[in-house]
mmCIF file of C-alpha atoms in Angstrom:
data_model
loop_
_atom_site.group_PDB
_atom_site.id
_atom_site.type_symbol
_atom_site.label_atom_id
_atom_site.label_comp_id
_atom_site.label_asym_id
_atom_site.label_seq_id
_atom_site.Cartn_x
_atom_site.Cartn_y
_atom_site.Cartn_z
ATOM 1 C CA LYS A 1345 82.793 -77.167 -90.092
ATOM 2 C CA ALA A 1346 82.731 -78.993 -86.774
ATOM 3 C CA GLY A 1347 81.239 -77.130 -83.836
ATOM 4 C CA VAL A 1348 82.530 -76.785 -80.316
ATOM 5 C CA THR A 1349 83.073 -80.206 -78.762
ATOM 6 C CA GLN A 1350 82.898 -80.813 -75.045
ATOM 7 C CA THR A 1351 83.755 -84.055 -73.289
ATOM 8 C CA PRO A 1352 82.476 -85.808 -71.383
ATOM 9 C CA ARG A 1353 78.770 -85.022 -71.745
ATOM 10 C CA TYR A 1354 77.871 -86.344 -68.325
ATOM 11 C CA LEU A 1355 79.896 -86.863 -65.193
ATOM 12 C CA ILE A 1356 79.040 -88.073 -61.705
ATOM 13 C CA LYS A 1357 81.470 -87.424 -58.896
ATOM 14 C CA THR A 1358 81.435 -87.395 -55.113
ATOM 15 C CA ARG A 1359 82.339 -84.584 -52.769
ATOM 16 C CA GLY A 1360 86.045 -84.020 -52.371
ATOM 17 C CA GLN A 1361 87.001 -85.465 -55.732
ATOM 18 C CA GLN A 1362 88.393 -83.463 -58.609
ATOM 19 C CA VAL A 1363 87.298 -83.334 -62.222
ATOM 20 C CA THR A 1364 88.706 -82.232 -65.570
ATOM 21 C CA LEU A 1365 86.476 -81.125 -68.432
ATOM 22 C CA SER A 1366 87.630 -80.704 -72.011
ATOM 23 C CA CYS A 1367 86.661 -78.304 -74.780
ATOM 24 C CA SER A 1368 87.736 -78.280 -78.417
ATOM 25 C CA PRO A 1369 86.842 -74.996 -80.109
ATOM 26 C CA ILE A 1370 85.789 -74.436 -83.676
ATOM 27 C CA SER A 1371 88.781 -74.669 -85.983
ATOM 28 C CA GLY A 1372 90.519 -71.288 -86.163
ATOM 29 C CA HIS A 1373 88.929 -69.934 -82.990
ATOM 30 C CA ARG A 1374 91.557 -68.917 -80.491
ATOM 31 C CA SER A 1375 89.392 -67.715 -77.627
ATOM 32 C CA VAL A 1376 87.706 -70.164 -75.279
ATOM 33 C CA SER A 1377 85.390 -69.140 -72.451
ATOM 34 C CA TRP A 1378 83.888 -71.288 -69.731
ATOM 35 C CA TYR A 1379 80.515 -70.776 -68.060
ATOM 36 C CA GLN A 1380 78.641 -72.428 -65.243
ATOM 37 C CA GLN A 1381 74.892 -72.717 -65.697
ATOM 38 C CA THR A 1382 72.524 -73.550 -62.860
ATOM 39 C CA PRO A 1383 68.720 -73.165 -62.804
ATOM 40 C CA GLY A 1384 67.758 -69.548 -62.253
ATOM 41 C CA GLN A 1385 71.357 -68.283 -62.261
ATOM 42 C CA GLY A 1386 71.889 -67.854 -65.938
ATOM 43 C CA LEU A 1387 75.380 -68.137 -67.324
ATOM 44 C CA GLN A 1388 78.066 -67.421 -64.754
ATOM 45 C CA PHE A 1389 81.390 -66.564 -66.366
ATOM 46 C CA LEU A 1390 84.320 -68.630 -65.119
ATOM 47 C CA PHE A 1391 87.279 -67.599 -67.272
ATOM 48 C CA GLU A 1392 88.458 -66.909 -70.778
ATOM 49 C CA TYR A 1393 91.620 -68.086 -72.492
ATOM 50 C CA PHE A 1394 93.339 -66.705 -75.552
ATOM 51 C CA SER A 1395 96.657 -67.905 -76.943
ATOM 52 C CA GLU A 1396 97.249 -70.119 -73.901
ATOM 53 C CA THR A 1397 96.816 -67.199 -71.500
ATOM 54 C CA GLN A 1398 93.991 -66.580 -69.084
ATOM 55 C CA ARG A 1399 92.767 -63.170 -70.086
ATOM 56 C CA ASN A 1400 89.644 -62.744 -67.965
ATOM 57 C CA LYS A 1401 88.387 -64.378 -64.811
ATOM 58 C CA GLY A 1402 85.014 -64.445 -63.091
ATOM 59 C CA ASN A 1403 84.220 -64.552 -59.390
ATOM 60 C CA PHE A 1404 84.813 -68.200 -58.639
ATOM 61 C CA PRO A 1405 87.032 -69.720 -55.948
ATOM 62 C CA GLY A 1406 90.516 -70.949 -56.713
ATOM 63 C CA ARG A 1407 89.227 -74.530 -56.853
ATOM 64 C CA PHE A 1408 88.195 -73.686 -60.398
ATOM 65 C CA SER A 1409 91.099 -73.489 -62.798
ATOM 66 C CA GLY A 1410 91.756 -73.912 -66.460
ATOM 67 C CA ARG A 1411 94.324 -73.937 -69.161
ATOM 68 C CA GLN A 1412 94.598 -73.704 -72.895
ATOM 69 C CA PHE A 1413 96.910 -75.612 -75.175
ATOM 70 C CA SER A 1414 98.748 -74.462 -78.274
ATOM 71 C CA ASN A 1415 96.031 -75.958 -80.493
ATOM 72 C CA SER A 1416 93.445 -73.795 -78.617
ATOM 73 C CA ARG A 1417 91.861 -76.772 -76.894
ATOM 74 C CA SER A 1418 91.029 -75.965 -73.314
ATOM 75 C CA GLU A 1419 90.529 -77.854 -70.102
ATOM 76 C CA MET A 1420 88.799 -76.837 -66.919
ATOM 77 C CA ASN A 1421 89.606 -78.398 -63.569
ATOM 78 C CA VAL A 1422 87.590 -78.314 -60.387
ATOM 79 C CA SER A 1423 89.229 -79.628 -57.245
ATOM 80 C CA THR A 1424 87.703 -80.606 -53.905
ATOM 81 C CA LEU A 1425 84.228 -80.854 -55.396
ATOM 82 C CA GLU A 1426 81.265 -79.548 -53.414
ATOM 83 C CA LEU A 1427 77.574 -80.320 -53.799
ATOM 84 C CA GLY A 1428 77.030 -76.784 -55.095
ATOM 85 C CA ASP A 1429 79.306 -77.462 -58.042
ATOM 86 C CA SER A 1430 76.569 -79.541 -59.645
ATOM 87 C CA ALA A 1431 75.792 -77.683 -62.848
ATOM 88 C CA LEU A 1432 75.999 -77.611 -66.600
ATOM 89 C CA TYR A 1433 79.435 -76.379 -67.646
ATOM 90 C CA LEU A 1434 79.456 -74.721 -71.034
ATOM 91 C CA CYS A 1435 82.390 -73.848 -73.173
ATOM 92 C CA ALA A 1436 82.193 -71.225 -75.917
ATOM 93 C CA SER A 1437 84.660 -70.229 -78.585
ATOM 94 C CA SER A 1438 85.148 -67.224 -80.832
ATOM 95 C CA TRP A 1439 87.866 -65.936 -83.163
ATOM 96 C CA THR A 1440 89.611 -63.584 -80.770
ATOM 97 C CA GLY A 1441 87.245 -63.209 -77.831
ATOM 98 C CA ALA A 1442 86.324 -59.619 -78.620
ATOM 99 C CA SER A 1443 82.968 -58.704 -77.104
ATOM 100 C CA ASN A 1444 81.489 -58.002 -80.530
ATOM 101 C CA GLN A 1445 82.047 -61.544 -81.768
ATOM 102 C CA PRO A 1446 79.362 -64.200 -81.371
ATOM 103 C CA GLN A 1447 80.086 -66.947 -78.893
ATOM 104 C CA HIS A 1448 79.687 -70.488 -80.223
ATOM 105 C CA PHE A 1449 78.691 -72.853 -77.455
ATOM 106 C CA GLY A 1450 79.262 -76.559 -77.048
ATOM 107 C CA ASP A 1451 76.615 -78.932 -75.723
ATOM 108 C CA GLY A 1452 78.126 -78.749 -72.259
ATOM 109 C CA THR A 1453 79.194 -81.191 -69.585
ATOM 110 C CA ARG A 1454 76.578 -81.931 -66.975
ATOM 111 C CA LEU A 1455 78.344 -82.503 -63.671
ATOM 112 C CA SER A 1456 76.502 -84.097 -60.781
ATOM 113 C CA ILE A 1457 78.031 -84.249 -57.328
ATOM 114 C CA LEU A 1458 76.758 -86.901 -54.938
ATOM 115 C CA GLY B 1015 78.066 -60.218 -59.949
ATOM 116 C CA GLN B 1016 76.323 -59.754 -63.230
ATOM 117 C CA GLN B 1017 76.419 -56.339 -64.853
ATOM 118 C CA VAL B 1018 73.404 -57.028 -67.018
ATOM 119 C CA MET B 1019 69.931 -57.508 -65.573
ATOM 120 C CA GLN B 1020 67.202 -59.231 -67.524
ATOM 121 C CA ILE B 1021 63.445 -59.230 -66.825
ATOM 122 C CA PRO B 1022 61.178 -61.031 -66.476
ATOM 123 C CA GLN B 1023 62.841 -64.252 -65.350
ATOM 124 C CA TYR B 1024 59.864 -66.282 -66.545
ATOM 125 C CA GLN B 1025 57.283 -65.543 -69.202
ATOM 126 C CA HIS B 1026 54.216 -67.712 -69.695
ATOM 127 C CA VAL B 1027 52.535 -66.851 -72.978
ATOM 128 C CA GLN B 1028 49.379 -67.959 -74.695
ATOM 129 C CA GLU B 1029 50.080 -69.136 -78.220
ATOM 130 C CA GLY B 1030 49.431 -66.297 -80.632
ATOM 131 C CA GLU B 1031 50.105 -63.533 -78.103
ATOM 132 C CA ASP B 1032 53.014 -61.105 -78.088
ATOM 133 C CA PHE B 1033 55.580 -60.589 -75.340
ATOM 134 C CA THR B 1034 58.707 -58.590 -74.604
ATOM 135 C CA THR B 1035 61.799 -59.329 -72.561
ATOM 136 C CA TYR B 1036 64.065 -56.543 -71.335
ATOM 137 C CA CYS B 1037 67.753 -56.230 -70.674
ATOM 138 C CA ASN B 1038 69.303 -53.422 -68.590
ATOM 139 C CA SER B 1039 72.868 -52.471 -67.809
ATOM 140 C CA SER B 1040 74.238 -49.994 -65.285
ATOM 141 C CA THR B 1041 77.051 -49.153 -67.684
ATOM 142 C CA THR B 1042 77.100 -48.090 -71.306
ATOM 143 C CA LEU B 1043 77.533 -51.083 -73.548
ATOM 144 C CA SER B 1044 79.578 -51.298 -76.724
ATOM 145 C CA ASN B 1045 77.221 -53.881 -78.147
ATOM 146 C CA ILE B 1046 74.525 -56.317 -77.139
ATOM 147 C CA GLN B 1047 73.947 -59.857 -78.289
ATOM 148 C CA TRP B 1048 70.922 -62.115 -77.937
ATOM 149 C CA TYR B 1049 70.989 -65.891 -77.624
ATOM 150 C CA LYS B 1050 68.331 -68.594 -77.450
ATOM 151 C CA GLN B 1051 68.685 -71.836 -75.543
ATOM 152 C CA ARG B 1052 66.129 -74.530 -76.278
ATOM 153 C CA PRO B 1053 65.297 -76.964 -73.448
ATOM 154 C CA GLY B 1054 68.155 -79.454 -73.164
ATOM 155 C CA GLY B 1055 70.260 -77.507 -75.634
ATOM 156 C CA HIS B 1056 72.986 -74.909 -75.598
ATOM 157 C CA PRO B 1057 72.756 -71.154 -76.204
ATOM 158 C CA VAL B 1058 72.688 -70.226 -79.874
ATOM 159 C CA PHE B 1059 73.563 -66.765 -81.137
ATOM 160 C CA LEU B 1060 70.601 -64.889 -82.599
ATOM 161 C CA ILE B 1061 71.735 -61.356 -83.333
ATOM 162 C CA GLN B 1062 73.988 -58.457 -82.369
ATOM 163 C CA LEU B 1063 73.150 -54.765 -82.045
ATOM 164 C CA VAL B 1064 75.870 -52.138 -82.046
ATOM 165 C CA LYS B 1065 74.420 -48.715 -82.818
ATOM 166 C CA SER B 1066 72.434 -46.470 -80.512
ATOM 167 C CA GLY B 1067 68.702 -46.863 -81.204
ATOM 168 C CA GLU B 1068 69.301 -49.762 -83.573
ATOM 169 C CA VAL B 1069 66.355 -51.994 -84.442
ATOM 170 C CA LYS B 1070 66.674 -55.346 -86.177
ATOM 171 C CA LYS B 1071 64.037 -57.882 -87.127
ATOM 172 C CA GLN B 1072 64.163 -61.615 -87.655
ATOM 173 C CA LYS B 1073 60.740 -62.762 -88.834
ATOM 174 C CA ARG B 1074 58.538 -62.424 -85.717
ATOM 175 C CA LEU B 1075 61.402 -61.278 -83.481
ATOM 176 C CA THR B 1076 62.248 -57.576 -83.092
ATOM 177 C CA PHE B 1077 65.410 -56.530 -81.287
ATOM 178 C CA GLN B 1078 66.079 -53.004 -80.099
ATOM 179 C CA PHE B 1079 69.095 -51.250 -78.593
ATOM 180 C CA GLY B 1080 68.363 -48.202 -76.453
ATOM 181 C CA GLU B 1081 69.476 -44.698 -77.311
ATOM 182 C CA ALA B 1082 71.841 -44.603 -74.338
ATOM 183 C CA LYS B 1083 73.144 -48.101 -75.151
ATOM 184 C CA LYS B 1084 72.243 -49.245 -71.646
ATOM 185 C CA ASN B 1085 69.180 -51.296 -72.411
ATOM 186 C CA SER B 1086 67.759 -53.614 -75.012
ATOM 187 C CA SER B 1087 64.559 -55.483 -75.692
ATOM 188 C CA LEU B 1088 63.375 -58.523 -77.591
ATOM 189 C CA HIS B 1089 59.772 -58.498 -78.750
ATOM 190 C CA ILE B 1090 58.146 -61.619 -80.155
ATOM 191 C CA THR B 1091 54.842 -61.346 -81.981
ATOM 192 C CA ALA B 1092 52.300 -64.129 -82.443
ATOM 193 C CA THR B 1093 54.167 -66.532 -80.168
ATOM 194 C CA GLN B 1094 54.461 -70.109 -81.409
ATOM 195 C CA THR B 1095 55.405 -73.314 -79.593
ATOM 196 C CA THR B 1096 58.757 -73.178 -81.392
ATOM 197 C CA ASP B 1097 59.558 -70.029 -79.370
ATOM 198 C CA VAL B 1098 59.869 -72.070 -76.164
ATOM 199 C CA GLY B 1099 63.264 -71.717 -74.495
ATOM 200 C CA THR B 1100 65.431 -69.305 -72.584
ATOM 201 C CA TYR B 1101 66.486 -66.036 -74.159
ATOM 202 C CA PHE B 1102 69.700 -64.461 -72.964
ATOM 203 C CA CYS B 1103 71.043 -61.021 -73.631
ATOM 204 C CA ALA B 1104 74.780 -60.426 -73.372
ATOM 205 C CA GLY B 1105 76.243 -56.971 -73.035
ATOM 206 C CA GLY B 1106 79.690 -56.101 -74.282
ATOM 207 C CA TYR B 1107 81.821 -53.714 -72.215
ATOM 208 C CA ASP B 1108 85.510 -53.428 -71.340
ATOM 209 C CA TYR B 1109 86.232 -56.098 -73.973
ATOM 210 C CA LYS B 1110 84.088 -58.565 -72.002
ATOM 211 C CA LEU B 1111 80.680 -60.082 -72.593
ATOM 212 C CA SER B 1112 78.322 -60.250 -69.616
ATOM 213 C CA PHE B 1113 75.253 -62.469 -69.834
ATOM 214 C CA GLY B 1114 71.922 -61.713 -68.246
ATOM 215 C CA ALA B 1115 70.137 -64.396 -66.208
ATOM 216 C CA GLY B 1116 67.770 -65.104 -69.090
ATOM 217 C CA THR B 1117 64.029 -65.119 -69.648
ATOM 218 C CA THR B 1118 62.521 -68.588 -69.779
ATOM 219 C CA VAL B 1119 59.501 -68.715 -72.060
ATOM 220 C CA THR B 1120 56.753 -71.304 -71.931
ATOM 221 C CA VAL B 1121 53.853 -71.358 -74.361
ATOM 222 C CA ARG B 1122 50.266 -72.471 -73.677
ATOM 223 C CA ALA B 1123 48.695 -73.985 -76.754
#
């Protein structure tokens, strides 16, 4: 069974640009969550999608947005990039997103802002 | 902000020694999960605790859920170099999962 796939693995952008990251969940998983990971800050929750609907949202500015498609694949978009957006962005999937289900993480997209 | 606090942030351990990392929540949790992230890798699910006072073991790792379901601990005995990484706890509440900041473990051979 294929795991969670995130593309691209690495990305370099400049301030002011926008970026789109992609996540394909494990087959059958309908919940996709996005996290931002920076050194010393742990995993900061961005948002969670289930059945193409954003169900939960973390405390991030509106420049961070996402969507989910009918096949459960998800994309995350960051507009007007800032230096502080440099981070590892992780996507995780689970069957329904219930808090008692394990999250299966992808390898992440490492975003560097110059 | 995060609902789950994890201490210590860093743990430097001599190989063969034991150590414990702690997870605390201000609210009662429905469950708690533990993950391990190796350097350069992604978090991998280790275990879930659901019942008050529950204790589970995985070889040298012992996980405990507090009686009030507000705290948890991970105890590792006889630390090995393979234990290097960051350990995260994640508390479930209000149908959400909140991750702690993690404890990063380094091992001195």
